[in-house]
Short mmCIF file of C-alpha atoms in Angstrom, two decimals:
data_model
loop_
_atom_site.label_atom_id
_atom_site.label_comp_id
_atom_site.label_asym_id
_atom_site.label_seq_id
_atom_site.Cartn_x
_atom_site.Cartn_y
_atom_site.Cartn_z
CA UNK A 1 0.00 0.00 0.00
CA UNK A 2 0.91 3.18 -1.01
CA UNK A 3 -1.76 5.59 -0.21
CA UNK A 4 -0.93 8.69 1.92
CA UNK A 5 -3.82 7.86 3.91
CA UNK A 6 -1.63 4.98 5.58
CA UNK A 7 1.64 6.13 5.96
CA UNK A 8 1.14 7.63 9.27
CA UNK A 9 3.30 5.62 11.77
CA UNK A 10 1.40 3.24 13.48
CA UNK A 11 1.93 1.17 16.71
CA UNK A 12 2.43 -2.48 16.87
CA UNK A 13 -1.40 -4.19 17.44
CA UNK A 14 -4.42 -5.01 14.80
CA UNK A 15 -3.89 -1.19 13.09
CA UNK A 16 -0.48 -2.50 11.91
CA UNK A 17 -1.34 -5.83 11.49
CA UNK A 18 -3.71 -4.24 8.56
CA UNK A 19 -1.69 -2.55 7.57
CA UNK A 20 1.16 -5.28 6.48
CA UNK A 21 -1.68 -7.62 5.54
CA UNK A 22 -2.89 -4.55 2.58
CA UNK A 23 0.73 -4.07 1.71
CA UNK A 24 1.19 -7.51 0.89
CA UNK A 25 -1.91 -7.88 -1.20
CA UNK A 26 -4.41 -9.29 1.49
CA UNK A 27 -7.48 -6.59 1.08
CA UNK A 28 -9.65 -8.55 2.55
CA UNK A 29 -7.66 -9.84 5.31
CA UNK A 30 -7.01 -5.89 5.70
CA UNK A 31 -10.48 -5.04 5.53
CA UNK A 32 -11.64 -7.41 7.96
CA UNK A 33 -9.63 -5.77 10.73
CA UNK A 34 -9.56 -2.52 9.88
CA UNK A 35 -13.52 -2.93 10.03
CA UNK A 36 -13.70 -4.29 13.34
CA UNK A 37 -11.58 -1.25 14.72
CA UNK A 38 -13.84 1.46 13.24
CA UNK A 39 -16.66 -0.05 14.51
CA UNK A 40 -15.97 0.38 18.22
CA UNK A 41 -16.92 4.03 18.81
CA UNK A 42 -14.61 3.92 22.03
CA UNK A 43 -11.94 2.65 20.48
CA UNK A 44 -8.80 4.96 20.68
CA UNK A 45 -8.04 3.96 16.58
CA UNK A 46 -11.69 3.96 15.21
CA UNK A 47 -11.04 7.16 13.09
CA UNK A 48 -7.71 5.89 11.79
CA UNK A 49 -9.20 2.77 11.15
CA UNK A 50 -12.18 3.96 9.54
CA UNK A 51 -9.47 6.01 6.94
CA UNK A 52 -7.47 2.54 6.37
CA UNK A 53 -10.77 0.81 5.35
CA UNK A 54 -11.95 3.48 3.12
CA UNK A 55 -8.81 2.81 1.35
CA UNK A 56 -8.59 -0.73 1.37
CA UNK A 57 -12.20 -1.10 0.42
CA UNK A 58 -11.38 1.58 -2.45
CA UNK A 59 -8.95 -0.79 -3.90
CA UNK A 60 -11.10 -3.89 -3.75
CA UNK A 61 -13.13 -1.73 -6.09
CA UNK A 62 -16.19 -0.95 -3.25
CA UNK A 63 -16.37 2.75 -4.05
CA UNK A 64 -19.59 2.83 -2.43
CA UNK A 65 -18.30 1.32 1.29
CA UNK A 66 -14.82 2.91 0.85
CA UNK A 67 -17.07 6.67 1.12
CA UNK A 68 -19.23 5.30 3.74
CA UNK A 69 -15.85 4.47 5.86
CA UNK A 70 -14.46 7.68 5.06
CA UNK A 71 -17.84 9.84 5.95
CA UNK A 72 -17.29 7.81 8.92
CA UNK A 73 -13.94 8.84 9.63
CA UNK A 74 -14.65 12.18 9.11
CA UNK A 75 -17.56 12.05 11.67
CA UNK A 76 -15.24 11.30 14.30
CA UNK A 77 -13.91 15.43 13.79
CA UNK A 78 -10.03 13.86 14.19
CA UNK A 79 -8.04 16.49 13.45
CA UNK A 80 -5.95 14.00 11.36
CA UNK A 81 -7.70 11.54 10.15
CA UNK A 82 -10.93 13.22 9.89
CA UNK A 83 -9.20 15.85 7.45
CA UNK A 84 -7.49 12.24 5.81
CA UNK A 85 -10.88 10.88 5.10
CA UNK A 86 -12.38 14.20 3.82
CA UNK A 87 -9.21 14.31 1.47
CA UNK A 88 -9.84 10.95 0.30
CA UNK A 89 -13.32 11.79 -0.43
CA UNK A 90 -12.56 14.72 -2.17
CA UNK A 91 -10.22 13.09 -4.98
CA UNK A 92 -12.76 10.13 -5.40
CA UNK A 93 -15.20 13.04 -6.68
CA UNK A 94 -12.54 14.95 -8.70
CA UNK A 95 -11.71 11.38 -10.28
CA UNK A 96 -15.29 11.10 -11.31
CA UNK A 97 -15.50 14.19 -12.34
CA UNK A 98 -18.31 15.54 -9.90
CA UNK A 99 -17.32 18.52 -9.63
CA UNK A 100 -19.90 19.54 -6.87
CA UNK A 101 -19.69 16.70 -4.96
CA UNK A 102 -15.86 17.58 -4.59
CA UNK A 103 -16.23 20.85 -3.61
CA UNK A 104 -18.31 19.86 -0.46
CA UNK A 105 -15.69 17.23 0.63
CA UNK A 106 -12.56 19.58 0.51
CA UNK A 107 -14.55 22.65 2.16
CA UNK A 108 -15.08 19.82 4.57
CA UNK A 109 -11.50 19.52 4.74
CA UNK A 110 -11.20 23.16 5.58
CA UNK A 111 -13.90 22.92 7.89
CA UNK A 112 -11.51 20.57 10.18
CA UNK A 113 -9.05 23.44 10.42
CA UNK A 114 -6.24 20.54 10.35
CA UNK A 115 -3.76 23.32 9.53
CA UNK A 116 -1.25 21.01 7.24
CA UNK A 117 -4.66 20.31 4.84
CA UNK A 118 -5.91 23.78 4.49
CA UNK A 119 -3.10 24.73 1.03
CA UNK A 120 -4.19 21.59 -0.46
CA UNK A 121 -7.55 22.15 0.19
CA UNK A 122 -7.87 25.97 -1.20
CA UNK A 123 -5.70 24.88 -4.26
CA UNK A 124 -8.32 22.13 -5.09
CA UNK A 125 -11.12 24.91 -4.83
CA UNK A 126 -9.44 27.32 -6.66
CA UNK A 127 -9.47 24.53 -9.10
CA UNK A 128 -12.62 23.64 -8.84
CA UNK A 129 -13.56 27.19 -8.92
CA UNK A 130 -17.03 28.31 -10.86
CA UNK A 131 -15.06 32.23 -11.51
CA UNK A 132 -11.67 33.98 -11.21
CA UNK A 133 -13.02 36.00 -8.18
CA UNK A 134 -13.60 32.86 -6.55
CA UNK A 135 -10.16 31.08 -7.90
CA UNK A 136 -8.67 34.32 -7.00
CA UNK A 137 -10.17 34.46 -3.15
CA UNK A 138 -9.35 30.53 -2.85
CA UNK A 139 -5.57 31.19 -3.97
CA UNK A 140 -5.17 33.63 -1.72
CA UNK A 141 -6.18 31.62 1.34
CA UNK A 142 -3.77 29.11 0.02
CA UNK A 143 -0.68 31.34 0.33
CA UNK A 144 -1.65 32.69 3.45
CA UNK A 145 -1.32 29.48 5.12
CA UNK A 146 2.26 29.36 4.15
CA UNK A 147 3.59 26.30 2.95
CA UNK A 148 6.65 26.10 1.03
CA UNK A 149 5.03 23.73 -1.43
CA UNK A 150 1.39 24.59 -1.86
CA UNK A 151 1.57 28.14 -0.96
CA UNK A 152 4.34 28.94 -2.98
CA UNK A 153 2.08 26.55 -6.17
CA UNK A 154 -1.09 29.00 -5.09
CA UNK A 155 1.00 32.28 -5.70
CA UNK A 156 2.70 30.82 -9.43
CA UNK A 157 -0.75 30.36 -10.02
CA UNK A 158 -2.37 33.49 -8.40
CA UNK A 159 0.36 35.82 -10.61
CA UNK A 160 -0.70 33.83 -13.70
CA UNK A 161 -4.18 34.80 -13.33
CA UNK A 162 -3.44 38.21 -12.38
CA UNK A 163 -0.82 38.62 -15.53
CA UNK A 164 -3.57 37.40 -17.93
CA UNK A 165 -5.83 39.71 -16.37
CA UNK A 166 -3.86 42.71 -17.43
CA UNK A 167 -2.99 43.02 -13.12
CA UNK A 168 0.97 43.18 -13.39
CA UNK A 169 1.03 45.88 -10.10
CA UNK A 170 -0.68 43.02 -8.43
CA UNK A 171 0.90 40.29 -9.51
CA UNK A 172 4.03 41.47 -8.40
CA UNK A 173 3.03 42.27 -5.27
CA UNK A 174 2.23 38.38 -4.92
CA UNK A 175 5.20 37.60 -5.79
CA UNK A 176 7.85 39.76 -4.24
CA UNK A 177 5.48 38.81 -0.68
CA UNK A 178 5.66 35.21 -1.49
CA UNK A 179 9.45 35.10 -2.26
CA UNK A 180 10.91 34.75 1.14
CA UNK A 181 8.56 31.47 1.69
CA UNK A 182 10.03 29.34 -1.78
CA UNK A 183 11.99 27.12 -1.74
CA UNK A 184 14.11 25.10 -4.93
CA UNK A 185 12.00 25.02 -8.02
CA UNK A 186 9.69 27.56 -6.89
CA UNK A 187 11.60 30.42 -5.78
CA UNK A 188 12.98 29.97 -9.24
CA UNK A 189 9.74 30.43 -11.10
CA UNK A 190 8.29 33.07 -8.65
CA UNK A 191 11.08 34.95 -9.69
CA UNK A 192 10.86 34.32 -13.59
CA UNK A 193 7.16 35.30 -13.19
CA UNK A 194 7.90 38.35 -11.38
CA UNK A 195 10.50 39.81 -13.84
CA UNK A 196 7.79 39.17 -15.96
CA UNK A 197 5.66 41.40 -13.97
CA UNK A 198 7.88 43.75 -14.20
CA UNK A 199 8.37 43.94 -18.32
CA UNK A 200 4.46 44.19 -18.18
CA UNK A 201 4.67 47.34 -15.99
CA UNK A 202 7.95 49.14 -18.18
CA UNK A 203 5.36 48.44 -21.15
CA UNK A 204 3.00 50.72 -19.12
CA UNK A 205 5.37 53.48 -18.11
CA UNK A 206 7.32 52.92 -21.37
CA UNK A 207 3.82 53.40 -23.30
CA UNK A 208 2.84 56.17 -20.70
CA UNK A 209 5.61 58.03 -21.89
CA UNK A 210 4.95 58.05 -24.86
CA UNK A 211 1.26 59.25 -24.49
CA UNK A 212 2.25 62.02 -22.46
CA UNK A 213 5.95 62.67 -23.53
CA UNK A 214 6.50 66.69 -24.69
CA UNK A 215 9.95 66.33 -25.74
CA UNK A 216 11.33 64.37 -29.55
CA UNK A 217 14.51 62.72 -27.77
CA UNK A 218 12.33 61.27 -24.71
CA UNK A 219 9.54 60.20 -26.47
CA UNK A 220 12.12 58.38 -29.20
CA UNK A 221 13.86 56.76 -26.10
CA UNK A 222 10.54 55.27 -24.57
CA UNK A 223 8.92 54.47 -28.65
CA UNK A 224 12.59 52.34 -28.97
CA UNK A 225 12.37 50.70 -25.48
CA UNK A 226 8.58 49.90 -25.99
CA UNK A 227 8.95 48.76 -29.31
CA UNK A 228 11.59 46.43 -28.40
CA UNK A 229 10.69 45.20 -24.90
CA UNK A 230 7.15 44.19 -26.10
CA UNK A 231 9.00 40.93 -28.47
CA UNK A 232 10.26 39.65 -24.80
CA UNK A 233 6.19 39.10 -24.26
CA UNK A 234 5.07 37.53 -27.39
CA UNK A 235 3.93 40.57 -28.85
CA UNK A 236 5.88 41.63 -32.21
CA UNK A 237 2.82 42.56 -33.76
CA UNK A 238 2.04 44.97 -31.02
CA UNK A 239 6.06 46.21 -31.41
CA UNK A 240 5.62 46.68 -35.37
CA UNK A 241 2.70 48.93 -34.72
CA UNK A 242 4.66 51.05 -31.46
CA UNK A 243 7.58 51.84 -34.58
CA UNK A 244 5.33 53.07 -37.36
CA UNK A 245 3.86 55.19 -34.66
CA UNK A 246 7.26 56.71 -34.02
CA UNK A 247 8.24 56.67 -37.58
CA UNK A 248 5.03 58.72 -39.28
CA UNK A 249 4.73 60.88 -36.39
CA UNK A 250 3.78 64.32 -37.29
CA UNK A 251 6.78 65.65 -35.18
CA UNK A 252 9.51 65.19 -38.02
CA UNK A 253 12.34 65.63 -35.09
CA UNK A 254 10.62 62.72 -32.94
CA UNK A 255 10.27 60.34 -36.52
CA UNK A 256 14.22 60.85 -37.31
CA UNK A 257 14.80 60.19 -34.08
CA UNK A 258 12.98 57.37 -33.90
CA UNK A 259 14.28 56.21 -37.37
CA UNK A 260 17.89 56.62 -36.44
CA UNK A 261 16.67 54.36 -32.75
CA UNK A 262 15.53 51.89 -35.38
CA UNK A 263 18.36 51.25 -37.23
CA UNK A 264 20.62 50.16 -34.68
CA UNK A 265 21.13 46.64 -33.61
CA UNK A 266 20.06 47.49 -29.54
CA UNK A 267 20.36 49.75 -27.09
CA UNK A 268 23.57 51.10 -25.94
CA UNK A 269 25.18 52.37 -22.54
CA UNK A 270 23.19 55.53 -21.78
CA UNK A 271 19.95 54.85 -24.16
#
């Protein structure tokens, strides 16, 4: 066995006992026990127990008694095992694809308050999510929790949401408050997504400038800059259009300039 749901270190008795039996193939040998433990409401291991049959009973292909031992594991308001159980509900329904039926079990998970479940369980929901202000709102609750895994997955996604959204201010400000919680991987891609963040907001001040520029050379300098940052983000076609601005501008001192910015290869010390 394999499942998450039974790696928690057990003591010797029946509960381990079941446990050996499922890892060497013996479900119903497993079962048998593992029922007999959740059924005694005084027992100290009913909850546990109850989690290890949902399992077990999963495998043997009983979908319909593996939920009933999990609802019954989550009953019990463990702080472990009931959040366990509500877990293992929860990605029985996204397996199915009930979508609904998913979303109840992990805000059950939440409702626990088993602090180590709450990332996983506002990631699923921002999944499961039926809008972006919801995503958004579930993502959020996600980082705040702060795991290095999950939270730090919730704010990649959170800024990817945001940066499609035309939000690079706020993306960034994700980011740069997630950064001291990553670890490995993710600080790296927090930090690629944040220096994209920030070529999305020189595109605004670069394009600002441009608007509201009074002078030939600085309006040149920010048309070049624009014009060539916006390739970095996909968007040549949106660069092409930023140079025959500059270059059929009525201002014939800004269009030489601009023309002159053109033809040469990039930007040098000094702009």
């Amino acid at each position: 066995m394999t499942s998450p749901e039974l790696d928690t270190p057990l003591t010797t008795g029946p509960l381990e006992q079941a446990r050996r039996l499922a890892e060497s193939g013996d479900l119903d040998g497993a079962a048998a026990i593992f029922a007999e433990l959740a059924a005694d409401p005084q027992g100290s291991d009913s909850a546990q127990a109850a989690v290890g049959l949902a399992v077990v009973l999963e495998e043997r292909g009983d979908v319909a008694g593996a939920r009933a031992a999990a609802r019954a594991a989550l009953a019990t308001g463990h702080p472990e095992y009931a959040a366990q159980a509500a877990c293992h509900l929860a990605r029985g329904f996204e397996r199915e694809g009930n979508a609904e039926q998913a979303r109840a079990a992990w805000q059950a998970v939440i409702g626990v308050g088993t602090a180590a479940y709450l990332p996983l369980a506002h990631l699923a929901l921002a999944h499961l999510a039926a809008g972006e202000e919801e995503a958004e709102r579930e993502l959020r609750a996600a980082i705040s929790v702060g795991d290095p895994d999950l939270s730090s997955r919730a704010a990649r996604e959170l800024a990817e949401l945001l940066l499609d959204n035309g939000e690079p201010g706020e993306a960034a400000a994700v980011l740069v408050e997630a950064l001291p919680l990553a670890e490995g991987a993710h600080e790296g891609r927090l930090r690629v997504l944040l220096g994209i963040a920030h070529l999305e907001l020189a595109c605004a001040e670069f394009a600002g400038a441009v608007e509201f520029g009074q002078e030939a050379e600085t309006s040149a300098l920010a048309i070049e800059l624009l014009a060539r940052t916006l390739p970095l983000r996909g968007r040549t076609d949106d660069a092409d259009q930023v140079w025959d601005y500059g270059l059929t501008h009525a201002d014939e001192e800004l269009a030489a300039q601009v023309r002159l910015r053109l033809g040469r290869d990039s930007l040098g010390p000094g702009a």
